[in-house]
GROMACS .gro file of C-alpha atoms in nm:
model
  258
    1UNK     CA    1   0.714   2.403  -3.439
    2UNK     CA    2   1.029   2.539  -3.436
    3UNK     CA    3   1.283   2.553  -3.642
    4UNK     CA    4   1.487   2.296  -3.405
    5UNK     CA    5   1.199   2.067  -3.412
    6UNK     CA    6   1.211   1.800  -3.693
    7UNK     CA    7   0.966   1.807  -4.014
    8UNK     CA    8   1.002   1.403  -3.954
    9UNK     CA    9   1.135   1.171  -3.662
   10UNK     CA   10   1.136   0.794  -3.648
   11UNK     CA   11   1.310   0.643  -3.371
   12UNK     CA   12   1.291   0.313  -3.326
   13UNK     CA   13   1.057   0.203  -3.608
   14UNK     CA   14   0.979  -0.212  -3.647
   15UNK     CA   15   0.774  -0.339  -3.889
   16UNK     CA   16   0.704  -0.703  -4.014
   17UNK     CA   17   0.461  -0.883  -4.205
   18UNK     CA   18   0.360  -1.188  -3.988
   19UNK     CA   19   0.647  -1.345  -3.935
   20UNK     CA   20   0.896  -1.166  -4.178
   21UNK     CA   21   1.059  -0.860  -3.965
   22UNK     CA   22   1.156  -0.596  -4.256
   23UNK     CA   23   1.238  -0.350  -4.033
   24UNK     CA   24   1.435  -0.386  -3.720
   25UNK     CA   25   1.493  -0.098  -3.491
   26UNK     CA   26   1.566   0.282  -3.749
   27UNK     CA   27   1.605   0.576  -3.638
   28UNK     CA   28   1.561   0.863  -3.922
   29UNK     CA   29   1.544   1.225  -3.895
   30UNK     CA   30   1.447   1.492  -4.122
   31UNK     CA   31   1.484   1.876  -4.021
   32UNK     CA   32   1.340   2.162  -4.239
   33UNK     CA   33   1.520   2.193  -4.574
   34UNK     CA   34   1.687   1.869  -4.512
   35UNK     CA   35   1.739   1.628  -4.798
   36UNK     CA   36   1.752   1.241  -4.667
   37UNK     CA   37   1.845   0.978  -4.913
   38UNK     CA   38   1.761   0.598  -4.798
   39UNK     CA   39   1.991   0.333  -5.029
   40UNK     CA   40   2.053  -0.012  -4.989
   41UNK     CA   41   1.981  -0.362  -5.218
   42UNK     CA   42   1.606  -0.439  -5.290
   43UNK     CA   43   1.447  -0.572  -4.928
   44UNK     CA   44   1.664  -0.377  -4.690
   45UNK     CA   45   1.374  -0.202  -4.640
   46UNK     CA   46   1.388   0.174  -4.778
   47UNK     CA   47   1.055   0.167  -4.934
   48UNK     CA   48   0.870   0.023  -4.664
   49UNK     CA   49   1.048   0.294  -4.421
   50UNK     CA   50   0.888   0.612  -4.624
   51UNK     CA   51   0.565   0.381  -4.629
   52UNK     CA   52   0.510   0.352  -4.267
   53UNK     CA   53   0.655   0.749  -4.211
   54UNK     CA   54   0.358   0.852  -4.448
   55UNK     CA   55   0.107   0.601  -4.271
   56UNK     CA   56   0.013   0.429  -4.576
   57UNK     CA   57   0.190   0.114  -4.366
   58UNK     CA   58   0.112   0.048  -4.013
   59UNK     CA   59   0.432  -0.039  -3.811
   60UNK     CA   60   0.434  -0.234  -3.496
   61UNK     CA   61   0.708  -0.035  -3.261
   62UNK     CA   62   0.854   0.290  -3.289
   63UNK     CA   63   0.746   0.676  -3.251
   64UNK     CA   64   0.651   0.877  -3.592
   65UNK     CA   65   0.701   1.198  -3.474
   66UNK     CA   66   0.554   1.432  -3.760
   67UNK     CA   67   0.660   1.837  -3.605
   68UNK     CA   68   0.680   1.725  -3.286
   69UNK     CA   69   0.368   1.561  -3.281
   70UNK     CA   70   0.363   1.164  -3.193
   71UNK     CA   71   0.158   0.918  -3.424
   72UNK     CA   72  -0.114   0.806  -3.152
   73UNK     CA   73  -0.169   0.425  -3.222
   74UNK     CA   74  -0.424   0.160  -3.036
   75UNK     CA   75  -0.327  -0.217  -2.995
   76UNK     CA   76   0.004  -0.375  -2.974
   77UNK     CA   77   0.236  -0.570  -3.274
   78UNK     CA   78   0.043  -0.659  -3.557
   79UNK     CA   79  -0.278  -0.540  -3.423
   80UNK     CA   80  -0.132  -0.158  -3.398
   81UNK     CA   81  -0.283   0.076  -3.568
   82UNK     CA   82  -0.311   0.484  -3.576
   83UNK     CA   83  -0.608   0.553  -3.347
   84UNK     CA   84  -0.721   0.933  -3.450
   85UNK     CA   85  -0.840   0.901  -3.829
   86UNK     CA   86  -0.816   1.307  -3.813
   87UNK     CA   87  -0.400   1.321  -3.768
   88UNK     CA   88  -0.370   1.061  -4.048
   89UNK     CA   89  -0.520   1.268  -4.313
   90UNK     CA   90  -0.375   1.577  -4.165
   91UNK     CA   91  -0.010   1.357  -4.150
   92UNK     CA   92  -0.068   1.249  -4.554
   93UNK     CA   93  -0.198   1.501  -4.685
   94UNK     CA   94   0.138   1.732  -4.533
   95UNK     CA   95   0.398   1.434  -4.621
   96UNK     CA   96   0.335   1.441  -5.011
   97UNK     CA   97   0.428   1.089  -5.152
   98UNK     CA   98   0.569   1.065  -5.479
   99UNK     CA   99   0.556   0.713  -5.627
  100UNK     CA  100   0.802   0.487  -5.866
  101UNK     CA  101   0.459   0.424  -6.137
  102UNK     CA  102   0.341   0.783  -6.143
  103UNK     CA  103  -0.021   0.661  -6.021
  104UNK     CA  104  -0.199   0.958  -6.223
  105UNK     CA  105  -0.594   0.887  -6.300
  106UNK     CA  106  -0.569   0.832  -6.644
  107UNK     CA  107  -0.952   0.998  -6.725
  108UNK     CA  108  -0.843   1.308  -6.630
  109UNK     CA  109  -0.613   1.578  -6.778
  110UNK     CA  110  -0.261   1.644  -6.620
  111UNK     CA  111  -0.422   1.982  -6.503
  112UNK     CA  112  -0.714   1.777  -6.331
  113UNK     CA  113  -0.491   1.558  -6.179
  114UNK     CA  114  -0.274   1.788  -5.991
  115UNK     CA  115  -0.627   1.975  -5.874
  116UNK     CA  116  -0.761   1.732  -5.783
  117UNK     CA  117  -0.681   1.668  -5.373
  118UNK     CA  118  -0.607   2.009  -5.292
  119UNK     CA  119  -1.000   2.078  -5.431
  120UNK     CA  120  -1.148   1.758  -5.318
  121UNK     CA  121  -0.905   1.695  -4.982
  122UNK     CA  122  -0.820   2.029  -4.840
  123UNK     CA  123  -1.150   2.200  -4.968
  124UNK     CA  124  -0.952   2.485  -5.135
  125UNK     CA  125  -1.127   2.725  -5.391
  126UNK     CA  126  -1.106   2.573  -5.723
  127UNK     CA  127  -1.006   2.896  -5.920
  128UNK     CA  128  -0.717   2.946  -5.655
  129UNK     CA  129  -0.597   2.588  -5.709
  130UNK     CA  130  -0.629   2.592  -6.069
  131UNK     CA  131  -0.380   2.895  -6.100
  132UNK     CA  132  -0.140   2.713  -5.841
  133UNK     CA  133  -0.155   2.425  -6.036
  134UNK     CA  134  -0.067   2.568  -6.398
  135UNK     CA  135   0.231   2.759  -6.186
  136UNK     CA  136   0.336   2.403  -6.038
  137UNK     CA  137   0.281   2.222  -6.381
  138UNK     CA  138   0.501   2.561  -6.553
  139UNK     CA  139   0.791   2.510  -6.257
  140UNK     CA  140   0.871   2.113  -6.367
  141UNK     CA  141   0.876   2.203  -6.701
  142UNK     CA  142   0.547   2.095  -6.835
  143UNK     CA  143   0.274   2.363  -6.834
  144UNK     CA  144   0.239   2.313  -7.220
  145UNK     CA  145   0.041   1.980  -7.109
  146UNK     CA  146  -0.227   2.086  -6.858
  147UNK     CA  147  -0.502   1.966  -7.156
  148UNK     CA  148  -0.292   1.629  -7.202
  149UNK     CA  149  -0.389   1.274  -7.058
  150UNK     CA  150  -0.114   1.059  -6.850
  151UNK     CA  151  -0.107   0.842  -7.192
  152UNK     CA  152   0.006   1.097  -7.418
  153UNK     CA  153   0.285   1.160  -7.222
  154UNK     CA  154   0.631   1.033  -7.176
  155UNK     CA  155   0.730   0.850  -6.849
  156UNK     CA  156   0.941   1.159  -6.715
  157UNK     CA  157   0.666   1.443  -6.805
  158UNK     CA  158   0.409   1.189  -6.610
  159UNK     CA  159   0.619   1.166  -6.303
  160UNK     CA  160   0.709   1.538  -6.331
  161UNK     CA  161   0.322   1.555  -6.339
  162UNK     CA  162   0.307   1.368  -6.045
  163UNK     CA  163   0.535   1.574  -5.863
  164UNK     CA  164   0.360   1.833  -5.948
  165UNK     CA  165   0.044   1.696  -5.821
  166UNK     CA  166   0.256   1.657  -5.462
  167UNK     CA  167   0.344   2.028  -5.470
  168UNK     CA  168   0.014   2.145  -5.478
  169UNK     CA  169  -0.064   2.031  -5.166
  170UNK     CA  170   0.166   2.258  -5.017
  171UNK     CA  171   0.312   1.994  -4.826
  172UNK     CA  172   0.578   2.013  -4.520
  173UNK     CA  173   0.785   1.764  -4.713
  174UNK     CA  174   0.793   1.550  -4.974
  175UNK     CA  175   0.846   1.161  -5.035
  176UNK     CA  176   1.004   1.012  -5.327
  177UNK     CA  177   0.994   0.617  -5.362
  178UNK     CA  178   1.259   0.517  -5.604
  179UNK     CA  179   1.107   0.888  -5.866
  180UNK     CA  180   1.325   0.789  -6.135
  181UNK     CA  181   1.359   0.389  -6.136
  182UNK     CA  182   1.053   0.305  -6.416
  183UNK     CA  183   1.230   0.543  -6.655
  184UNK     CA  184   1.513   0.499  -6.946
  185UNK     CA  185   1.842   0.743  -6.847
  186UNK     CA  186   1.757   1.015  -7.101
  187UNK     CA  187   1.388   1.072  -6.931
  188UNK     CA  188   1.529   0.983  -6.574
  189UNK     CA  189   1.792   1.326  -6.609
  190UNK     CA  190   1.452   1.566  -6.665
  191UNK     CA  191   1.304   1.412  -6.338
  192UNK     CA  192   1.621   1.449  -6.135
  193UNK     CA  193   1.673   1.853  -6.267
  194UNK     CA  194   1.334   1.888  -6.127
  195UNK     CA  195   1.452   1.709  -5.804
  196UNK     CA  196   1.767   1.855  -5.769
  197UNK     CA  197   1.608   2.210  -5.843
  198UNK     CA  198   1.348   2.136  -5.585
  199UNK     CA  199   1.670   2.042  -5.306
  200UNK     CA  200   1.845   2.393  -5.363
  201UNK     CA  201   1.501   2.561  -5.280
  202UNK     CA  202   1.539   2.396  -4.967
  203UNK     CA  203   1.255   2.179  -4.948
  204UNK     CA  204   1.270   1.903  -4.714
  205UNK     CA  205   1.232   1.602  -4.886
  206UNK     CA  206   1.328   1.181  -4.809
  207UNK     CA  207   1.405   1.015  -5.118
  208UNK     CA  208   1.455   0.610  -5.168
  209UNK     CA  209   1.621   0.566  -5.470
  210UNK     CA  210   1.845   0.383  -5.663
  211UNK     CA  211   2.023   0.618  -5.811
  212UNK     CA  212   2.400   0.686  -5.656
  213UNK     CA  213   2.465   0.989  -5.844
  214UNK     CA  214   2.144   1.162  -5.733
  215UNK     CA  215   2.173   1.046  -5.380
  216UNK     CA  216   2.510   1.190  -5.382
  217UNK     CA  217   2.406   1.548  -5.604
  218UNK     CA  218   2.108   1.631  -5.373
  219UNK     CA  219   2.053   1.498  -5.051
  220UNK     CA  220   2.248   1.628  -4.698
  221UNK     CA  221   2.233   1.295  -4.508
  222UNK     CA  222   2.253   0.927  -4.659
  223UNK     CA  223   2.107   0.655  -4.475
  224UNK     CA  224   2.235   0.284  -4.583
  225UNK     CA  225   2.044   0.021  -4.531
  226UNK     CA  226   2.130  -0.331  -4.494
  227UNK     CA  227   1.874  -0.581  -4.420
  228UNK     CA  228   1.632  -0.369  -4.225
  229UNK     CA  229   1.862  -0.185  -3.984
  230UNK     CA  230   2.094   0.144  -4.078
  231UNK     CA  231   2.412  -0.025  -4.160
  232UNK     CA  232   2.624   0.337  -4.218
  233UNK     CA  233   2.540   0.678  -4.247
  234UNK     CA  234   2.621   1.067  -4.308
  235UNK     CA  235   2.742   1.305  -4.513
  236UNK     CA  236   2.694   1.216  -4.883
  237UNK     CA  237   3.093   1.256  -4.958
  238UNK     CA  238   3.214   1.027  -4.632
  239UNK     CA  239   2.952   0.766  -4.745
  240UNK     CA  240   3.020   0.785  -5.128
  241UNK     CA  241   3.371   0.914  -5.066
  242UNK     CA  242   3.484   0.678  -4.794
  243UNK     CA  243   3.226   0.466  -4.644
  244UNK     CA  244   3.394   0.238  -4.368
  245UNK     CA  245   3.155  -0.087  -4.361
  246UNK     CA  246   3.238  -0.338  -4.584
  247UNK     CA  247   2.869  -0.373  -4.677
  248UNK     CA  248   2.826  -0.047  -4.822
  249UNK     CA  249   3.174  -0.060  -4.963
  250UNK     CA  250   3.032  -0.400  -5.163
  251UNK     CA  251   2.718  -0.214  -5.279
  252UNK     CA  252   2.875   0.105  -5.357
  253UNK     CA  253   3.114  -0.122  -5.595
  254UNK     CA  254   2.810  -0.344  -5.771
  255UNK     CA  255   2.596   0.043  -5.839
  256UNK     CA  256   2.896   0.228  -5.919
  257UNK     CA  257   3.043   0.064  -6.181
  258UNK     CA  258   3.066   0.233  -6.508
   0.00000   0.00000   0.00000
C-alpha cells in the first residue's frame, strides 16, 4: 500500500434489512492518520456504516476496499455475503472495533482481556503480548488495574480497557461506535483525552459518536448523515462552523445547545 492508497474505502455501500433500506448509496474514505467522524440522529445509519466496513454486517451493494484490497463477496442482495473466510479475519482483526458497552469478558482480569486475541487470534508469544499489553493498559491511563475485573471498574477505565484491548492488536485503524455514549460527562472527558491523544499520534481512526465537541476536537473530515445517505460533509469548522443544509443546521441546533 501506499501512502496514497486508503486505510478504508466504501463507495457505494447499501444495506437493508428485508425490506427496510438503512443505507442508501455512501461513499466514505479514510487515508492513513485520518480521523473520520460519522454524526447524524439515531437511524441515519452511522453505526450500521462502521458495522458493515468491519464485516461484522453483510451489505448488499457497494465495494469495501480495505488498502486497496476489495471485499470479495458471493450472491447478490440479501443473499451477499464475503466469500474468502481468510480476508475477513485478516480485515477484523486489522480494523479494531471499539464498542458503546465495553464488551470485556467479565471472568477475566483487564490484563487478560486485552491479551487475549492477539495470543489466541494472531498466535503471538504470550510473554511479548503481555509486556505490550501492560504498556497499552499504562498509555490510557490504567496500568494500576491489569489484576482488576471489568466490575470493579468504572465505566470510563472499562472502555479505556477496551481500547486498550483494540490497540494491542496493532491494528491499521481503529473503530469507535458511539466510545463515550454509556458514560456520565465526568467519566466520558477521561475516554475522549485518551481519544483525542490517540488522533494527534496520527492514528487513523472512524468514530460514530454523539458527541459534537469531540467530533469537532479530533477528527479531519465529518460525515453527516441524514436518513441513510451523506447529507453534508468536510472540514470539522465549515460543518460545525457553517454547515449549509438546513438538516444539519437543525441537528447542529437540537446537540448544541447549552
Amino acid at each position: 500500500m501506499t501512502d496514497a492508497t486508503p486505510v478504508i474505502e466504501i463507495k457505494n455501500l447499501h444495506k437493508a434489512y428485508e425490506a427496510l433500506e438503512v443505507i442508501k448509496g455512501v461513499d466514505i474514505t479514510a487515508h492513513r492518520g485520518d480521523v473520520v467522524a460519522l454524526i447524524g440522529s439515531s437511524g441515519s445509519g452511522k453505526s450500521t456504516i462502521l458495522r458493515c466496513a468491519n464485516l461484522l454486517e453483510d451489505s448488499q451493494q457497494g465495494d469495501i476496499i480495505f488498502k486497496g484490497e476489495p471485499v470479495k463477496w458471493r450472491g447478490n442482495g440479501l443473499d451477499r455475503h464475503p466469500s474468502d473466510a481468510s480476508q475477513v479475519l485478516r480485515i477484523r482483526t486489522n480494523l479494531s472495533m471499539v464498542f458503546q458497552q465495553f464488551n470485556l469478558w467479565a471472568h477475566l482480569t483487564i490484563l487478560q482481556n486485552v491479551m487475549e486475541a492477539p495470543v489466541t487470534v494472531l498466535g503471538r508469544d504470550r510473554a511479548e503480548v503481555e509486556q505490550a499489553a501492560r504498556q497499552y493498559l499504562d498509555k490510557v491511563g490504567i496500568g494500576d488495574k491489569c489484576d482488576a475485573y471489568p466490575a470493579q471498574l468504572s465505566g470510563g477505565q472499562q472502555q479505556r480497557a477496551a481500547i486498550a484491548r483494540a490497540l494491542a492488536m496493532e491494528p491499521e485503524a481503529l473503530l469507535f461506535d458511539e466510545p463515550t455514549s454509556a458514560l456520565d460527562p465526568e467519566l466520558e472527558q477521561e475516554v475522549i483525552r485518551v481519544i483525542g491523544d490517540l488522533a494527534t499520534e496520527g492514528r487513523t481512526m472512524m468514530i460514530v459518536t454523539h458527541d459534537m465537541k469531540l467530533a469537532a476536537d479530533v477528527s479531519d473530515h465529518v460525515v453527516f448523515l441524514h436518513q441513510g445517505l451523506i447529507e453534508e460533509e468536510g472540514a470539522p469548522e465549515e460543518l460545525f462552523g457553517a454547515p449549509k443544509s438546513d438538516r444539519l443546521q437543525q441537528f447542529l441546533s437540537s446537540t448544541m445547545v447549552s
